[in-house]
């Protein structure tokens, strides 16, 4: 069940600590309260699988506390910079998300300030949970082909996501569309390794690999490594096509 709090109610409740979780002092909280008000949210929702400081939240990572909020009549996601946090502001993540959006990757960016990032809410389970319940190879193929294409598009624009090894935590699935999330470690200054990292995460020795194995009995790790080695030498569409072909994902319709 979702309960909602007006901004004022949120600020008067113990959940206000989430504005600078876990160590924000009173001054920091007060500054962030002013910053939050400037975003013009309609209300905060208590919604999601975790409870933190008395509020149901969508998630908690190293960088952010992630809440559902209502903005301009639509449920959205508010990522709040943790205190302390590895980043000095959410501006870089906001910029990376916008770049990713330009190639139709990631949740839609809405607005940000130093300590808040507002984006579209992805209504769907984590990729691993979705894979576990799927019964059709066609749907699995479709999701994986889309993911690899998304990673390829990020490689093409020189944006390295930086956290795709942990694909279990960083892909959600809305109906049958995978959405890569969390651009907090993304960078334009490294050589992008999205396709290689993603495909390693999917097909080489992780929990996801065990889930996929029964659906991909023909896939052999050494062959995957060889395809990735070639792609790494020359990240071309030709090498992605060959990889997809090897995995049996070529010709999969995903639009
Ligand atoms: N746009 C979104 N829609 C739905 N849930 C999200 C969204 N963004 C993040 N989450 C949830 O919040 C969790 C933490 O977000 P994430 O961006 O990974 O934070 P961190 O940078 O701190 O790791 C995610 O694992 C996911 O469960
Ligand atoms: Mg994360």
GROMACS .gro file of C-alpha atoms and ligand atoms in nm:
model
  283
    1UNK     CA    1   0.000   0.000   0.000
    2UNK     CA    2   0.122   0.348  -0.081
    3UNK     CA    3   0.081   0.628   0.167
    4UNK     CA    4   0.171   0.981   0.074
    5UNK     CA    5   0.329   1.264   0.270
    6UNK     CA    6   0.315   1.629   0.181
    7UNK     CA    7   0.663   1.784   0.175
    8UNK     CA    8   0.584   1.958   0.505
    9UNK     CA    9   0.475   1.629   0.667
   10UNK     CA   10   0.791   1.462   0.539
   11UNK     CA   11   1.008   1.741   0.683
   12UNK     CA   12   0.832   1.717   1.020
   13UNK     CA   13   0.877   1.337   1.038
   14UNK     CA   14   1.181   1.122   1.130
   15UNK     CA   15   1.207   1.040   0.756
   16UNK     CA   16   1.363   1.387   0.703
   17UNK     CA   17   1.695   1.216   0.783
   18UNK     CA   18   1.673   1.061   0.435
   19UNK     CA   19   1.759   1.403   0.290
   20UNK     CA   20   2.118   1.337   0.400
   21UNK     CA   21   2.136   0.972   0.505
   22UNK     CA   22   2.293   0.850   0.731
   23UNK     CA   23   2.523   1.120   0.871
   24UNK     CA   24   2.380   1.455   0.763
   25UNK     CA   25   2.382   1.710   1.043
   26UNK     CA   26   2.103   1.961   1.106
   27UNK     CA   27   2.265   2.228   0.887
   28UNK     CA   28   2.297   1.993   0.594
   29UNK     CA   29   1.937   1.879   0.636
   30UNK     CA   30   1.813   2.238   0.642
   31UNK     CA   31   2.007   2.328   0.327
   32UNK     CA   32   1.874   2.022   0.148
   33UNK     CA   33   1.519   2.096   0.261
   34UNK     CA   34   1.541   2.432   0.081
   35UNK     CA   35   1.689   2.256  -0.224
   36UNK     CA   36   1.411   1.996  -0.220
   37UNK     CA   37   1.138   2.260  -0.205
   38UNK     CA   38   1.279   2.423  -0.518
   39UNK     CA   39   1.208   2.101  -0.712
   40UNK     CA   40   0.833   2.154  -0.679
   41UNK     CA   41   0.737   1.796  -0.604
   42UNK     CA   42   0.371   1.737  -0.527
   43UNK     CA   43   0.433   1.483  -0.254
   44UNK     CA   44   0.659   1.205  -0.127
   45UNK     CA   45   0.533   0.847  -0.138
   46UNK     CA   46   0.604   0.577   0.112
   47UNK     CA   47   0.647   0.302  -0.143
   48UNK     CA   48   0.892   0.022  -0.209
   49UNK     CA   49   1.040  -0.297  -0.067
   50UNK     CA   50   1.273  -0.143   0.196
   51UNK     CA   51   1.197   0.061   0.506
   52UNK     CA   52   1.444   0.331   0.603
   53UNK     CA   53   1.389   0.600   0.868
   54UNK     CA   54   1.023   0.507   0.882
   55UNK     CA   55   0.959   0.538   0.507
   56UNK     CA   56   0.915   0.269   0.244
   57UNK     CA   57   1.177   0.333  -0.023
   58UNK     CA   58   1.261   0.185  -0.364
   59UNK     CA   59   1.627   0.128  -0.289
   60UNK     CA   60   1.944   0.220  -0.111
   61UNK     CA   61   2.286   0.208  -0.277
   62UNK     CA   62   2.630   0.348  -0.194
   63UNK     CA   63   2.550   0.680  -0.358
   64UNK     CA   64   2.182   0.733  -0.316
   65UNK     CA   65   1.859   0.684  -0.129
   66UNK     CA   66   1.588   0.624  -0.388
   67UNK     CA   67   1.227   0.723  -0.322
   68UNK     CA   68   0.908   0.740  -0.520
   69UNK     CA   69   0.753   1.083  -0.548
   70UNK     CA   70   0.478   1.255  -0.742
   71UNK     CA   71   0.585   1.527  -0.984
   72UNK     CA   72   0.357   1.702  -1.232
   73UNK     CA   73   0.090   1.438  -1.185
   74UNK     CA   74   0.318   1.140  -1.251
   75UNK     CA   75   0.497   0.894  -1.022
   76UNK     CA   76   0.870   0.952  -1.056
   77UNK     CA   77   1.189   0.852  -0.883
   78UNK     CA   78   1.390   1.082  -0.661
   79UNK     CA   79   1.751   0.986  -0.598
   80UNK     CA   80   1.895   1.168  -0.298
   81UNK     CA   81   2.272   1.192  -0.258
   82UNK     CA   82   2.385   1.008   0.053
   83UNK     CA   83   2.589   1.183   0.318
   84UNK     CA   84   2.869   1.085   0.304
   85UNK     CA   85   2.875   0.976  -0.059
   86UNK     CA   86   3.145   0.889  -0.315
   87UNK     CA   87   3.032   1.182  -0.533
   88UNK     CA   88   3.043   1.552  -0.453
   89UNK     CA   89   2.716   1.615  -0.638
   90UNK     CA   90   2.465   1.435  -0.857
   91UNK     CA   91   2.538   1.666  -1.153
   92UNK     CA   92   2.774   1.424  -1.325
   93UNK     CA   93   2.527   1.137  -1.290
   94UNK     CA   94   2.252   1.366  -1.426
   95UNK     CA   95   2.466   1.450  -1.728
   96UNK     CA   96   2.549   1.083  -1.790
   97UNK     CA   97   2.183   0.988  -1.769
   98UNK     CA   98   2.094   1.256  -2.023
   99UNK     CA   99   2.364   1.130  -2.260
  100UNK     CA  100   2.233   0.775  -2.221
  101UNK     CA  101   1.877   0.895  -2.286
  102UNK     CA  102   1.997   1.045  -2.615
  103UNK     CA  103   2.049   0.685  -2.738
  104UNK     CA  104   1.729   0.562  -2.569
  105UNK     CA  105   1.903   0.407  -2.269
  106UNK     CA  106   1.815   0.448  -1.901
  107UNK     CA  107   1.516   0.593  -1.717
  108UNK     CA  108   1.410   0.929  -1.861
  109UNK     CA  109   1.586   1.223  -1.696
  110UNK     CA  110   1.352   1.488  -1.555
  111UNK     CA  111   1.545   1.746  -1.351
  112UNK     CA  112   1.827   1.766  -1.097
  113UNK     CA  113   2.005   1.983  -0.844
  114UNK     CA  114   2.329   1.917  -0.654
  115UNK     CA  115   2.181   1.659  -0.420
  116UNK     CA  116   1.868   1.539  -0.601
  117UNK     CA  117   1.805   1.366  -0.929
  118UNK     CA  118   1.452   1.319  -1.055
  119UNK     CA  119   1.389   1.057  -1.324
  120UNK     CA  120   1.121   0.828  -1.460
  121UNK     CA  121   0.997   0.546  -1.247
  122UNK     CA  122   1.058   0.201  -1.396
  123UNK     CA  123   0.768  -0.011  -1.293
  124UNK     CA  124   0.903  -0.362  -1.304
  125UNK     CA  125   1.119  -0.621  -1.135
  126UNK     CA  126   1.496  -0.658  -1.140
  127UNK     CA  127   1.625  -0.848  -1.443
  128UNK     CA  128   1.722  -1.154  -1.235
  129UNK     CA  129   1.377  -1.183  -1.083
  130UNK     CA  130   1.220  -1.149  -1.425
  131UNK     CA  131   1.452  -1.411  -1.577
  132UNK     CA  132   1.360  -1.652  -1.301
  133UNK     CA  133   0.991  -1.638  -1.378
  134UNK     CA  134   1.018  -1.637  -1.757
  135UNK     CA  135   0.906  -1.946  -1.938
  136UNK     CA  136   0.965  -1.852  -2.299
  137UNK     CA  137   1.295  -1.844  -2.484
  138UNK     CA  138   1.148  -1.587  -2.719
  139UNK     CA  139   1.100  -1.334  -2.438
  140UNK     CA  140   1.440  -1.406  -2.285
  141UNK     CA  141   1.605  -1.361  -2.625
  142UNK     CA  142   1.421  -1.038  -2.679
  143UNK     CA  143   1.530  -0.894  -2.344
  144UNK     CA  144   1.894  -1.000  -2.386
  145UNK     CA  145   1.915  -0.874  -2.743
  146UNK     CA  146   1.780  -0.538  -2.632
  147UNK     CA  147   2.027  -0.521  -2.343
  148UNK     CA  148   2.324  -0.594  -2.568
  149UNK     CA  149   2.206  -0.335  -2.820
  150UNK     CA  150   2.172  -0.078  -2.542
  151UNK     CA  151   2.525  -0.154  -2.423
  152UNK     CA  152   2.647  -0.121  -2.781
  153UNK     CA  153   2.482   0.219  -2.819
  154UNK     CA  154   2.655   0.336  -2.500
  155UNK     CA  155   2.988   0.207  -2.633
  156UNK     CA  156   2.925   0.400  -2.955
  157UNK     CA  157   2.879   0.733  -2.775
  158UNK     CA  158   3.184   0.671  -2.554
  159UNK     CA  159   2.989   0.642  -2.231
  160UNK     CA  160   3.107   0.369  -1.997
  161UNK     CA  161   2.834   0.274  -1.751
  162UNK     CA  162   3.092   0.145  -1.503
  163UNK     CA  163   2.871  -0.095  -1.311
  164UNK     CA  164   2.732  -0.345  -1.559
  165UNK     CA  165   2.922  -0.635  -1.410
  166UNK     CA  166   2.662  -0.610  -1.139
  167UNK     CA  167   2.381  -0.656  -1.389
  168UNK     CA  168   2.169  -0.815  -1.119
  169UNK     CA  169   2.143  -0.477  -0.945
  170UNK     CA  170   2.140  -0.250  -1.248
  171UNK     CA  171   1.876  -0.366  -1.490
  172UNK     CA  172   1.502  -0.347  -1.437
  173UNK     CA  173   1.242  -0.489  -1.674
  174UNK     CA  174   0.927  -0.296  -1.754
  175UNK     CA  175   0.681  -0.526  -1.937
  176UNK     CA  176   0.936  -0.679  -2.176
  177UNK     CA  177   1.174  -0.386  -2.199
  178UNK     CA  178   1.499  -0.393  -2.004
  179UNK     CA  179   1.611  -0.059  -1.859
  180UNK     CA  180   1.968  -0.002  -1.741
  181UNK     CA  181   1.980   0.207  -1.425
  182UNK     CA  182   2.234   0.378  -1.199
  183UNK     CA  183   2.473   0.599  -1.394
  184UNK     CA  184   2.656   0.701  -1.075
  185UNK     CA  185   2.980   0.537  -1.191
  186UNK     CA  186   2.940   0.632  -1.557
  187UNK     CA  187   3.213   0.823  -1.735
  188UNK     CA  188   3.306   0.964  -2.075
  189UNK     CA  189   3.675   0.953  -1.986
  190UNK     CA  190   3.734   0.577  -1.993
  191UNK     CA  191   3.734   0.343  -2.283
  192UNK     CA  192   3.377   0.210  -2.277
  193UNK     CA  193   3.342  -0.158  -2.196
  194UNK     CA  194   2.965  -0.192  -2.179
  195UNK     CA  195   2.914  -0.479  -2.423
  196UNK     CA  196   3.205  -0.681  -2.288
  197UNK     CA  197   3.115  -0.624  -1.922
  198UNK     CA  198   2.747  -0.693  -1.978
  199UNK     CA  199   2.801  -1.011  -2.177
  200UNK     CA  200   3.055  -1.137  -1.923
  201UNK     CA  201   2.799  -1.065  -1.651
  202UNK     CA  202   2.535  -1.257  -1.841
  203UNK     CA  203   2.728  -1.555  -1.974
  204UNK     CA  204   3.041  -1.602  -1.768
  205UNK     CA  205   3.032  -1.735  -1.414
  206UNK     CA  206   2.772  -1.535  -1.229
  207UNK     CA  207   2.439  -1.614  -1.077
  208UNK     CA  208   2.268  -1.493  -1.394
  209UNK     CA  209   2.477  -1.733  -1.602
  210UNK     CA  210   2.335  -2.024  -1.405
  211UNK     CA  211   1.984  -1.898  -1.470
  212UNK     CA  212   2.053  -1.863  -1.842
  213UNK     CA  213   2.241  -2.190  -1.896
  214UNK     CA  214   1.935  -2.412  -1.952
  215UNK     CA  215   1.810  -2.170  -2.220
  216UNK     CA  216   2.150  -2.144  -2.392
  217UNK     CA  217   2.293  -2.496  -2.390
  218UNK     CA  218   2.498  -2.421  -2.704
  219UNK     CA  219   2.681  -2.128  -2.543
  220UNK     CA  220   3.033  -2.201  -2.435
  221UNK     CA  221   3.235  -1.962  -2.220
  222UNK     CA  222   3.554  -1.985  -2.426
  223UNK     CA  223   3.364  -1.896  -2.743
  224UNK     CA  224   3.201  -1.600  -2.568
  225UNK     CA  225   3.543  -1.479  -2.451
  226UNK     CA  226   3.677  -1.508  -2.805
  227UNK     CA  227   3.386  -1.305  -2.947
  228UNK     CA  228   3.438  -1.039  -2.681
  229UNK     CA  229   3.811  -1.027  -2.752
  230UNK     CA  230   3.738  -0.953  -3.117
  231UNK     CA  231   3.477  -0.694  -3.031
  232UNK     CA  232   3.720  -0.528  -2.790
  233UNK     CA  233   3.983  -0.498  -3.061
  234UNK     CA  234   3.728  -0.351  -3.296
  235UNK     CA  235   3.396  -0.245  -3.139
  236UNK     CA  236   3.207  -0.254  -3.468
  237UNK     CA  237   2.848  -0.344  -3.552
  238UNK     CA  238   2.987  -0.636  -3.748
  239UNK     CA  239   3.140  -0.785  -3.433
  240UNK     CA  240   2.824  -0.725  -3.230
  241UNK     CA  241   2.623  -0.900  -3.501
  242UNK     CA  242   2.856  -1.198  -3.490
  243UNK     CA  243   2.829  -1.214  -3.115
  244UNK     CA  244   2.449  -1.196  -3.133
  245UNK     CA  245   2.451  -1.462  -3.401
  246UNK     CA  246   2.664  -1.690  -3.187
  247UNK     CA  247   2.428  -1.642  -2.892
  248UNK     CA  248   2.132  -1.715  -3.120
  249UNK     CA  249   1.999  -1.361  -3.078
  250UNK     CA  250   2.036  -1.236  -3.432
  251UNK     CA  251   1.713  -1.165  -3.608
  252UNK     CA  252   1.534  -1.133  -3.274
  253UNK     CA  253   1.269  -0.868  -3.309
  254UNK     CA  254   1.295  -0.617  -3.030
  255UNK     CA  255   1.126  -0.303  -3.150
  256LIG     N1  256   1.435   0.477  -1.211
  256LIG     C1  257   1.412   0.382  -1.119
  256LIG     N2  258   1.292   0.317  -1.114
  256LIG     C2  259   1.268   0.223  -1.020
  256LIG     N3  260   1.357   0.187  -0.925
  256LIG     C3  261   1.479   0.248  -0.924
  256LIG     C4  262   1.512   0.348  -1.020
  256LIG     N4  263   1.637   0.392  -0.995
  256LIG     C5  264   1.680   0.321  -0.888
  256LIG     N5  265   1.585   0.235  -0.843
  256LIG     C6  266   1.598   0.140  -0.729
  256LIG     O1  267   1.686   0.196  -0.632
  256LIG     C7  268   1.803   0.112  -0.616
  256LIG     C8  269   1.925   0.199  -0.591
  256LIG     O2  270   1.945   0.285  -0.702
  256LIG     P1  271   2.089   0.310  -0.763
  256LIG     O3  272   2.076   0.413  -0.870
  256LIG     O4  273   2.153   0.180  -0.798
  256LIG     O5  274   2.165   0.376  -0.637
  256LIG     P2  275   2.323   0.378  -0.605
  256LIG     O6  276   2.386   0.472  -0.706
  256LIG     O7  277   2.329   0.432  -0.468
  256LIG     O8  278   2.372   0.237  -0.618
  256LIG     C9  279   1.808   0.028  -0.743
  256LIG     O9  280   1.875  -0.095  -0.723
  256LIG    C10  281   1.661   0.009  -0.774
  256LIG    O10  282   1.606  -0.095  -0.694
  257LIG    MG1  283   2.352   0.105  -0.764
   0.00000   0.00000   0.00000
